[in-house]
Coordinates of C-alpha atoms and ligand atoms in Angstrom, one line a residue:
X14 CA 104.6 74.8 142.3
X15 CA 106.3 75.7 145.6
X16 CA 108.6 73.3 147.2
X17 CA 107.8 72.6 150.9
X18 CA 109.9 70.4 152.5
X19 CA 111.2 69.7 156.2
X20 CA 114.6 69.3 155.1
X21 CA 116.9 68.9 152.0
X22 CA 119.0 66.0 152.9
X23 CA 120.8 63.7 150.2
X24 CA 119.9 60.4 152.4
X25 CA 123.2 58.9 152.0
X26 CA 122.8 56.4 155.0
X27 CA 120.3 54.2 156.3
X28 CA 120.2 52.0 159.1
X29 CA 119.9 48.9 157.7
X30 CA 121.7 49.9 154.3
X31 CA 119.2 48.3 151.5
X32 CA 116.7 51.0 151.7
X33 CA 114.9 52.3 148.8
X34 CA 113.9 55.7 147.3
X35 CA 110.1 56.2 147.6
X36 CA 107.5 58.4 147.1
X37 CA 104.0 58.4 148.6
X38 CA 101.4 60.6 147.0
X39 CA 98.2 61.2 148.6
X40 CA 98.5 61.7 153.0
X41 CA 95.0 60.4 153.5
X42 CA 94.7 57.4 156.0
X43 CA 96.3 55.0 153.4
X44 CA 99.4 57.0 152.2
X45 CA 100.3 58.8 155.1
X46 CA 100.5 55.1 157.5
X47 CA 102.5 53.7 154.5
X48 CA 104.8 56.7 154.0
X49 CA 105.6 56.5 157.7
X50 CA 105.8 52.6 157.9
X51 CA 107.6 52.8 154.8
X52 CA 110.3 54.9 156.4
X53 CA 110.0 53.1 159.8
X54 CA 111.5 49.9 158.4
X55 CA 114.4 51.6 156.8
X56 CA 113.4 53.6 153.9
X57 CA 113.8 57.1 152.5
X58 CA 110.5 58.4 152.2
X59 CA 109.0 61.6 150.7
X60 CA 105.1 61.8 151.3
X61 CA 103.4 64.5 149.4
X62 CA 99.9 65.8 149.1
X63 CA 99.0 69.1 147.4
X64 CA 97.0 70.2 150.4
X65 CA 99.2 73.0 151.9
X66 CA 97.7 73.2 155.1
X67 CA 98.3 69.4 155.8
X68 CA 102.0 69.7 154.5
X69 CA 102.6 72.5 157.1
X70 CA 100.7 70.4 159.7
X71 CA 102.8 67.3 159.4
X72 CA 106.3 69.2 158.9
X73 CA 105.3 70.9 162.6
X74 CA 104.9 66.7 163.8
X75 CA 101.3 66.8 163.7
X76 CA 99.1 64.1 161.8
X77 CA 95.4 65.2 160.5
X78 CA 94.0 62.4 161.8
X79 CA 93.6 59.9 164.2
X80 CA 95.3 56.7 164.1
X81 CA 96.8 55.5 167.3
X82 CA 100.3 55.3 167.3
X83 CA 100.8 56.9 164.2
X84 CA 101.7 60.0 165.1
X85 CA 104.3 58.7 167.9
X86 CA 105.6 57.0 164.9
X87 CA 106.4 59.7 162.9
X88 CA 108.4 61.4 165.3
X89 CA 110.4 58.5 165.6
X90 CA 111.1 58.2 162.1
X91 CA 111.7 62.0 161.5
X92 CA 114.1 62.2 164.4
X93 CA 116.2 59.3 163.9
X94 CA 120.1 60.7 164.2
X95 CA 121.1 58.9 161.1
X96 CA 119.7 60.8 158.4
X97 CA 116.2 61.8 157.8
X98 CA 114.1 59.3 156.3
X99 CA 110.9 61.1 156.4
X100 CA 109.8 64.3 154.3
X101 CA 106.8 65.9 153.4
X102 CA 106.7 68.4 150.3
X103 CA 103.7 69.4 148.0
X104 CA 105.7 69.6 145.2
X105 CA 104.7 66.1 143.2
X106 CA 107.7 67.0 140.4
X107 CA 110.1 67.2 143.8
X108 CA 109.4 63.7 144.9
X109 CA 108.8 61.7 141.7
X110 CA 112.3 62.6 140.3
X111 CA 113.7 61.8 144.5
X112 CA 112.7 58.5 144.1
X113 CA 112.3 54.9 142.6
X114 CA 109.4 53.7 143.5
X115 CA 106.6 56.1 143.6
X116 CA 103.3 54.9 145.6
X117 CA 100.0 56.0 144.2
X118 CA 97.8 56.9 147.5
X119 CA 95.4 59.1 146.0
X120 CA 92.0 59.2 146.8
X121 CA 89.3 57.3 144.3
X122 CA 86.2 58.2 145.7
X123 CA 82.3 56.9 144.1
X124 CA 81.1 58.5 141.8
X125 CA 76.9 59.0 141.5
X126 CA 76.9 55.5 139.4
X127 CA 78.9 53.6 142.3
X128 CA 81.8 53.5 140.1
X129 CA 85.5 54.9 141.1
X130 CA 86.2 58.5 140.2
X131 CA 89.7 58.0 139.4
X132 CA 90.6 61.2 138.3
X133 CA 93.0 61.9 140.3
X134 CA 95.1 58.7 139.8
X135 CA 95.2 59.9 136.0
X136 CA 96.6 63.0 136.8
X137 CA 99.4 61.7 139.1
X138 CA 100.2 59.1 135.8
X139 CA 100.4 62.3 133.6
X140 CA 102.9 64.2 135.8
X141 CA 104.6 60.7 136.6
X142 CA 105.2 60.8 132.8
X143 CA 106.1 64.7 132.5
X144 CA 108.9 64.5 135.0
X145 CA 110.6 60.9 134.9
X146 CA 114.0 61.1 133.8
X147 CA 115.1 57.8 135.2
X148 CA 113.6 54.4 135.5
X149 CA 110.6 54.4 138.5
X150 CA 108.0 51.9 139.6
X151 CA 104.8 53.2 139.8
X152 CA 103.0 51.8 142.6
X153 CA 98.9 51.7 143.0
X154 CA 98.5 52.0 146.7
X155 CA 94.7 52.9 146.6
X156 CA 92.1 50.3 145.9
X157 CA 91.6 50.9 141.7
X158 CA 89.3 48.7 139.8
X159 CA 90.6 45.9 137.9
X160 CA 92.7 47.3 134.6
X161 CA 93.8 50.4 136.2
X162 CA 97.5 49.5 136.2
X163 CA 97.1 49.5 132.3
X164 CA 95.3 52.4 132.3
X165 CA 98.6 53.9 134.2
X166 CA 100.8 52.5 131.8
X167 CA 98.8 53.3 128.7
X168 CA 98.6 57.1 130.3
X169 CA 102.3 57.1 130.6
X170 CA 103.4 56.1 127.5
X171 CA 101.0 58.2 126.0
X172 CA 102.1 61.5 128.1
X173 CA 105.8 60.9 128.4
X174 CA 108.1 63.0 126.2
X175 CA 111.3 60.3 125.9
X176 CA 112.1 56.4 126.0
X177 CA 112.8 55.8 129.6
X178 CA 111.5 52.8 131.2
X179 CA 109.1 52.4 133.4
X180 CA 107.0 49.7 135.5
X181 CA 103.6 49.6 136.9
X182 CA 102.4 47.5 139.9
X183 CA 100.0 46.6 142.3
X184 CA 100.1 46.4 146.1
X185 CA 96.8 47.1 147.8
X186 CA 96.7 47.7 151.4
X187 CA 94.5 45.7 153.6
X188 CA 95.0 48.5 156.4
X189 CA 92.1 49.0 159.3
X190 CA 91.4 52.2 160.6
X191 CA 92.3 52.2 164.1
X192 CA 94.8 49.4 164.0
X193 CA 97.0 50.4 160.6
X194 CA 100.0 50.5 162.0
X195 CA 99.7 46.9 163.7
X196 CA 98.3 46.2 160.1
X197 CA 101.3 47.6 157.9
X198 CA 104.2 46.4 160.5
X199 CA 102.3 42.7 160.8
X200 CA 100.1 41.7 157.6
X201 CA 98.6 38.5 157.1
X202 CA 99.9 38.8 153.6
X203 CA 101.3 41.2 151.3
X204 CA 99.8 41.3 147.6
X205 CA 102.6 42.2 144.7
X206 CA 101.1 42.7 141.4
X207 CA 103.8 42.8 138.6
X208 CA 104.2 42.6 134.9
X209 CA 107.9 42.1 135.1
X210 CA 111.2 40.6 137.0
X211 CA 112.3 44.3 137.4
X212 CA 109.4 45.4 139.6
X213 CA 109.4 41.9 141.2
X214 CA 112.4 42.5 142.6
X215 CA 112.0 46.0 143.7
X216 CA 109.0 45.3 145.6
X217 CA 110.1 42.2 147.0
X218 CA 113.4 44.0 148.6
X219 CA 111.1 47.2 149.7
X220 CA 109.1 44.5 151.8
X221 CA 112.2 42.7 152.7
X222 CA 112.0 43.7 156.2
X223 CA 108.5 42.7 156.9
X224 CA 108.1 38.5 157.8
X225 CA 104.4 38.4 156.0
X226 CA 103.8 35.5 153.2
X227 CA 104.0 37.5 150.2
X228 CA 102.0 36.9 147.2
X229 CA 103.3 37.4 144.0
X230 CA 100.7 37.9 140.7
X231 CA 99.9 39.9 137.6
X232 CA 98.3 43.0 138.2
X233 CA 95.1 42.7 137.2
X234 CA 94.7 39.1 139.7
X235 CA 96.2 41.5 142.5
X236 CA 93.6 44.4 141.3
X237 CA 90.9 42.0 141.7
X238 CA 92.2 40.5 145.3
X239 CA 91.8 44.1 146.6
X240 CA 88.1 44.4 145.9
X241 CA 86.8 40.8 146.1
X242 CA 88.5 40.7 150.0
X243 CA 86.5 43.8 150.9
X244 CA 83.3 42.7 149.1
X245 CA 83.7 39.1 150.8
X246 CA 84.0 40.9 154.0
X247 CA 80.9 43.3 153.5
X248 CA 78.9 40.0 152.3
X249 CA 79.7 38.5 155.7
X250 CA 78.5 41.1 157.7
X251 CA 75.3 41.4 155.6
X252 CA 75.1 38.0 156.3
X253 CA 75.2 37.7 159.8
X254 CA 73.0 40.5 159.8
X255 CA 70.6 38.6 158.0
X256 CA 70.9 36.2 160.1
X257 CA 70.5 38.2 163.4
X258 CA 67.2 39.2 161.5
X259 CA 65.6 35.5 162.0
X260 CA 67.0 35.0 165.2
X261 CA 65.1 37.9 166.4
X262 CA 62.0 36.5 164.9
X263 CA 62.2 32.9 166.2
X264 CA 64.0 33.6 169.4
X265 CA 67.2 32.5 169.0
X266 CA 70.8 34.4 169.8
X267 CA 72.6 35.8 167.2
X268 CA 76.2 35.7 169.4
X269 CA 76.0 32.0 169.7
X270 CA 74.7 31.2 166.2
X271 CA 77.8 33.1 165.3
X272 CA 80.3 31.6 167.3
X273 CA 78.9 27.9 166.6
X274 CA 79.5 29.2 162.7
X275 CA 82.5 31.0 163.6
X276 CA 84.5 27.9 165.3
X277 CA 84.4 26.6 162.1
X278 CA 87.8 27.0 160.6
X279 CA 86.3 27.2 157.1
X280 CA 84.2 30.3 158.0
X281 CA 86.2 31.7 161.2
X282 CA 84.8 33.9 163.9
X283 CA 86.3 37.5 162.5
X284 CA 83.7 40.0 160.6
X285 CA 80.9 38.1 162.1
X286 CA 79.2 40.7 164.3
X287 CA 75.7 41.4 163.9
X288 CA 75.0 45.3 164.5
X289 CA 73.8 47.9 162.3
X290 CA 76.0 47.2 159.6
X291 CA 79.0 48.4 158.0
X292 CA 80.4 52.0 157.3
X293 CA 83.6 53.7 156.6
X294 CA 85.5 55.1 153.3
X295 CA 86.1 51.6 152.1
X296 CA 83.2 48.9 152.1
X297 CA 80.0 50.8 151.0
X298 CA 82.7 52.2 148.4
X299 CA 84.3 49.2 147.5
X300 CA 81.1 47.1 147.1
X301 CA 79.5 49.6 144.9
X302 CA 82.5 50.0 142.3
X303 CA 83.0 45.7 142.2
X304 CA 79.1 45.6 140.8
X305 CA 79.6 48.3 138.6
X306 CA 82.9 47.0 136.8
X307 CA 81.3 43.9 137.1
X308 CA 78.3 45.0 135.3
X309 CA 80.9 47.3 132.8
X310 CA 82.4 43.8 131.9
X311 CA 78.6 42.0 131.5
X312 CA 78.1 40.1 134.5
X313 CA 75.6 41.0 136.8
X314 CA 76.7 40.8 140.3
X315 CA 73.6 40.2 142.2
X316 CA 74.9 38.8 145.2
X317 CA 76.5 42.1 146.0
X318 CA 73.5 44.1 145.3
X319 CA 71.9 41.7 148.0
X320 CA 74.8 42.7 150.5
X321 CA 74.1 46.7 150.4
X322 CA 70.6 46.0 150.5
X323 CA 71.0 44.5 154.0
X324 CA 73.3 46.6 155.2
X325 CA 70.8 49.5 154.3
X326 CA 67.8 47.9 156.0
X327 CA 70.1 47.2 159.4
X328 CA 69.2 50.8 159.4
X329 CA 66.0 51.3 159.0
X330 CA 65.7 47.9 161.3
X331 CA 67.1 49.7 164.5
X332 CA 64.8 53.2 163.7
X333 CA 61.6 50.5 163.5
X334 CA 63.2 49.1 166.6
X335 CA 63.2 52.3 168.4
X336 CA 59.8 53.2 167.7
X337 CA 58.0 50.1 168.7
X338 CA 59.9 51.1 172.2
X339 CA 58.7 54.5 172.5
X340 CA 55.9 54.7 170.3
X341 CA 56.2 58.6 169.4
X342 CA 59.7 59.9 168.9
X343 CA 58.3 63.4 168.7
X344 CA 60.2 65.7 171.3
X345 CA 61.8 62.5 173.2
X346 CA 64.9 63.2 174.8
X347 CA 67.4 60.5 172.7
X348 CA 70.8 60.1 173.8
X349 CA 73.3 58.8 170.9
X350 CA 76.2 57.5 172.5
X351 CA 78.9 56.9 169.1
X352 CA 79.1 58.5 166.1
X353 CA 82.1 57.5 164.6
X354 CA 81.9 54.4 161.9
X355 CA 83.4 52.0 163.9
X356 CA 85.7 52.3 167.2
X357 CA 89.7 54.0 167.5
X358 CA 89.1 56.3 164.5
X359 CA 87.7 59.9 164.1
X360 CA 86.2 59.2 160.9
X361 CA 82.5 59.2 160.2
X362 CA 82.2 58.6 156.4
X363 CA 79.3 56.7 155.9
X364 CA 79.1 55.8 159.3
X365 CA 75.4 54.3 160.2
X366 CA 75.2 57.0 162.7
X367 CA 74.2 59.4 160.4
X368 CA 71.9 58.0 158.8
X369 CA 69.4 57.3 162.2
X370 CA 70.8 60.8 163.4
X371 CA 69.1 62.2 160.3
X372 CA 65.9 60.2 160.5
X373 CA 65.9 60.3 164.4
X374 CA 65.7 64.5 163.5
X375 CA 63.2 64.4 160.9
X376 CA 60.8 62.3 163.3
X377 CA 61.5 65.2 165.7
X378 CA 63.4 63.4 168.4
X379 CA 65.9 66.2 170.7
X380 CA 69.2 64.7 170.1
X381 CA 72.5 64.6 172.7
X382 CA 75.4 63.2 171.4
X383 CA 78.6 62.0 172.7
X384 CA 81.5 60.0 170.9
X385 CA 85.1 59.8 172.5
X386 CA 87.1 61.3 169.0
X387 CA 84.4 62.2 166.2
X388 CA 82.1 65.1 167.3
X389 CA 84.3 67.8 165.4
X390 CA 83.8 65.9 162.1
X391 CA 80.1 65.3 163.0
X392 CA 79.5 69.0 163.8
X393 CA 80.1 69.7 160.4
X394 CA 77.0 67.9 159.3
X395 CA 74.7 68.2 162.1
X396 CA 75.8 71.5 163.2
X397 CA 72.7 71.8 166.0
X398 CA 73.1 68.7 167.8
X399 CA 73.4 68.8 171.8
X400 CA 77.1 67.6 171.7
X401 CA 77.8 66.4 175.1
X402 CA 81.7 66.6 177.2
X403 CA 81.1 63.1 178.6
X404 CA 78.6 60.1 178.5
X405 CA 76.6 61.2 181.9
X406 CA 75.9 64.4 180.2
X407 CA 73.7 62.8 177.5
X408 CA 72.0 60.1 179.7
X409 CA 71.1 63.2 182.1
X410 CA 67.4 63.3 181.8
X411 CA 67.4 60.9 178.9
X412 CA 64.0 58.8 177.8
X413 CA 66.2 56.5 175.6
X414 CA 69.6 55.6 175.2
X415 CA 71.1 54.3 171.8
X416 CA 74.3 52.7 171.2
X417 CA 75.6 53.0 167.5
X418 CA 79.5 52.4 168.0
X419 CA 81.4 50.1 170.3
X420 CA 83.8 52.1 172.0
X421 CA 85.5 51.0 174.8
X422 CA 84.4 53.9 177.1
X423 CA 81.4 52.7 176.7
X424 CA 82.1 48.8 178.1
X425 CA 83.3 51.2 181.7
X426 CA 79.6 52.8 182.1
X427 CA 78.5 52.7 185.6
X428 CA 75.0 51.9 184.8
X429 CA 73.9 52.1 188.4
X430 CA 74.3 55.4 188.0
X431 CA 73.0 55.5 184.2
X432 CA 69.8 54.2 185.9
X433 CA 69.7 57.3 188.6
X434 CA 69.8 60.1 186.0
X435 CA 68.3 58.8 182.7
X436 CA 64.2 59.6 182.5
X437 CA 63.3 56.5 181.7
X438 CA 65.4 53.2 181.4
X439 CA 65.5 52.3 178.4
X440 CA 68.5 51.2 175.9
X441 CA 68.8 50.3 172.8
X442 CA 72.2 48.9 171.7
X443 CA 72.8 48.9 168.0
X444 CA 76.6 47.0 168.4
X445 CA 75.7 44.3 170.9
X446 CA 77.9 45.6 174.0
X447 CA 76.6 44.5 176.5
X448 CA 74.5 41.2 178.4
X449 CA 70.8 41.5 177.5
X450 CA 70.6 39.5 181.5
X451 CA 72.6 41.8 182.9
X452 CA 71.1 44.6 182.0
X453 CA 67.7 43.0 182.7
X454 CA 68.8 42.7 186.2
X455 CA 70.1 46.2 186.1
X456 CA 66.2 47.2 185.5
X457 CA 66.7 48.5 181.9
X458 CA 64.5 47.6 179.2
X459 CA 67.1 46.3 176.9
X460 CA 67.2 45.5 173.3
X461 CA 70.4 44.9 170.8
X462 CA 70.7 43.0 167.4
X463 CA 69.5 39.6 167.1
X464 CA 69.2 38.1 170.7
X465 CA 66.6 38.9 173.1
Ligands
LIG9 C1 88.5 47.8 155.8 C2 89.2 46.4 155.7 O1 89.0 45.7 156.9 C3 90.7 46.6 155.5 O2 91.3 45.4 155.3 C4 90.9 47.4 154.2 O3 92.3 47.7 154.0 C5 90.2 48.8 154.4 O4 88.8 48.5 154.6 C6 90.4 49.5 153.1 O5 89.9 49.1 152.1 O6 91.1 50.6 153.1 P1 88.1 49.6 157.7 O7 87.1 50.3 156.7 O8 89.1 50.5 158.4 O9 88.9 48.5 156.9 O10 87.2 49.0 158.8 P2 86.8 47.5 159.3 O11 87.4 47.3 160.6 O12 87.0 46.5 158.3 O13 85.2 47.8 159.6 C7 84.3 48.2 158.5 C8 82.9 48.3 159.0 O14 82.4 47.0 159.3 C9 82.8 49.1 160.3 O15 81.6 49.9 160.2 C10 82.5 48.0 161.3 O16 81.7 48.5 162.4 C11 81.7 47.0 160.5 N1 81.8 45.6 161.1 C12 83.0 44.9 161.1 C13 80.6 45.0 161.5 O17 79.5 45.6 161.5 N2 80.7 43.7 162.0 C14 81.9 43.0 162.0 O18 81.9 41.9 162.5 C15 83.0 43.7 161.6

């Protein structure tokens, strides 16, 4: 395969001297924030990925994504005057003999069943074990079901051609789109899964530099932490959502039902906003594979089932929602302001928006769209939308106007003027943005999730 690097530097020095040889395969969201944090705390780092087109893209200082501060980053790191300590290359053979520790950031996306394909991950272990010639740590960086690590290991010794040793560990990220840089430089804890002292050690000197509690388990305990955290997570927005359900139905309000839960300390008042549920490339994933390995292994993990089920219906909920406001959704002139899956991110894997987008179409509802960073992933789906250059342009002339992510653009709306231009003045919020009294007084009809 061809070699293409930014620069062939030994990487005698580092700043702070202890720095570590390392390798991070896979420059999705995941691998390319640790590759660059990696490198912005003091250590050699070659990212690679064997998508050409991002290689050259990131050697020319440009990231193919958003992620604030990320990319600011990286110029930091790949400027520093005392050596490089960033490098991309798609040459996997190039980097795993460069380095120690190699982090496994490849992608493990569902497959039709819910479980993980993890493809991929096997064919890094195989050329892992074609090309090592020295001791290396193999790292998994992307969230693997339970057993993976000895899947790695088993793969390894089955592929690799002499008797070097090697190790295999865990350490899933906990990183948030739109904040992983805050999230990598400032964790609330770091997970180390290990089988021995060797790999203990290693990982606990790459993390040296970072003040986090770290956690020290087997691998299979630090597998599991992964995917129960993310499920937990999922279950408590489900939950809330749940709740927001009843309190529509009774007449209560689902923000101070969640901040009388959330004050206490035993539940907390994070991941506790009722909306139209969860989205991104790691929840609806993550959920799905923890009930299949669960039901893999013979237990039957209903509550989970429950958790997509709500998160589904949050849906459908806001759709009903928007009907019993305007009756007939034939040829009404919709605005969707959001598309994105959550706020500070471009991505719109499983956002929720595309689901009502798609049933808001089928109903025959003329759509104008408008989301501060995701229309150019959006446009690849829904091709024929009206995508609008600012928020004015899709309340012009609007009969409704939906909310589906909270972006902070959106808090700034000058709704006296929303008011002027919009056909008729009607909102429906689908994150909870904004005060159902105010915009009462503002002469909207107003509705959101879970409060009146
Ligand atoms: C999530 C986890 O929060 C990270 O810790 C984890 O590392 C990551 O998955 C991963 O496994 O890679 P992320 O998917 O970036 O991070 O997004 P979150 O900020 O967790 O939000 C997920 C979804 O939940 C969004 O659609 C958001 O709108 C929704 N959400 C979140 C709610 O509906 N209500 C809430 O109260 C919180």
């Amino acid at each position: 395969m061809k070699k293409l690097t930014k620069n062939n530097h030994s990487f005698k020095k580092s700043k702070k001297g202890i720095y570590k040889k390392v390798a991070v395969i896979g420059c999705g969201y995941v691998g390319l924030t640790s590759g660059i944090c990696l490198a912005n705390i003091g250590h050699r780092v070659i990212c690679v990925d064997n998508d050409e087109t991002k290689i050259k893209s990131l050697i020319s200082g440009k990231i193919p994504i958003y992620e604030p501060g990320l990319e600011d980053l990286m110029k930091k790191v790949t400027s520093i005057k005392t050596g490089p300590r960033l490098e991309f290359s798609n040459s996997l053979e190039y980097a795993i003999k460069e380095s120690e520790i190699i982090f496994v950031a490849v992608g493990t996306p569902s497959n039709p069943d819910g479980s993980a394909d993890l493809s991929y991950v096997e064919n890094v272990a195989r050329t892992i074990a074609l090309n090592i010639d020295e001791y290396k740590l193999v790292v998994e960086k992307s969230t693997v079901p339970v057993q993976t690590a000895d899947w790695i290991k088993t793969t390894i010794n089955r592929y690799k051609k002499n008797n070097i040793e090697f190790d295999v560990a865990s350490n899933p990220e906990f990183l948030r789109e739109g904040s992983a840089v805050k999230d990598f430089m400032f964790p609330d804890r770091i997970v180390i899964g290990v089988e021995t002292e060797r790999a203990k050690k290693l990982m606990l000197e790459l993390y040296e530099p970072i003040k986090a509690e770290k956690i020290v388990v087997d691998t299979k305990s630090s597998e599991l932490i992964k995917h129960a955290s993310n499920s937990f997570l999922a279950m408590k927005i489900s939950f809330i959502n749940a709740v927001a359900n009843v309190c529509e139905r009774t007449g209560a309000d689902i923000e101070k039902v969640a901040l009388g839960m959330g004050l206490d300390k035993r539940i907390g008042r994070s991941f506790l906003n009722a909306g139209i549920g969860y989205g991104g490339s790691c929840f609806p994933k993550d959920v799905k594979a923890f009930i299949w390995i669960s039901q893999n292994i013979g237990y039957d993990f209903g509550l989970l089932k429950e958790v997509e089920k709500v998160n589904q219906t949050q849906r459908k909920l806001f759709i009903k929602k928007i009907e019993e406001t305007l009756w007939i959704l034939k040829d009404k002139k919709i605005g969707v302001l959001g598309l994105a899956f959550k706020p500070d991110t471009d991505d719109i894997r499983e956002s929720p928006a595309i689901d009502v987008i798609k049933i808001l179409k089928e109903k025959g509802a003329k759509l104008k769209v408008y989301d501060p960073k995701a229309m150019e992933k959006f446009k690849v789906i829904f091709p024929d939308l009206e995508y609008c250059k600012n928020v004015y342009q899709v309340v012009e002339n609007s009969d409704c106007l939906i909310f589906l992510t909270e972006w902070d653009e959106f808090k700034k709306i000058n709704f006296k003027k929303v008011k002027q231009i919009m056909s008729q003045a009607i909102i429906l919020d689908g994150r909870n943005m904004f005060s159902p009294e105010k915009m009462k007084k503002l002469g909207f009809v107003y509705k959101s999730i879970g409060r009146e």
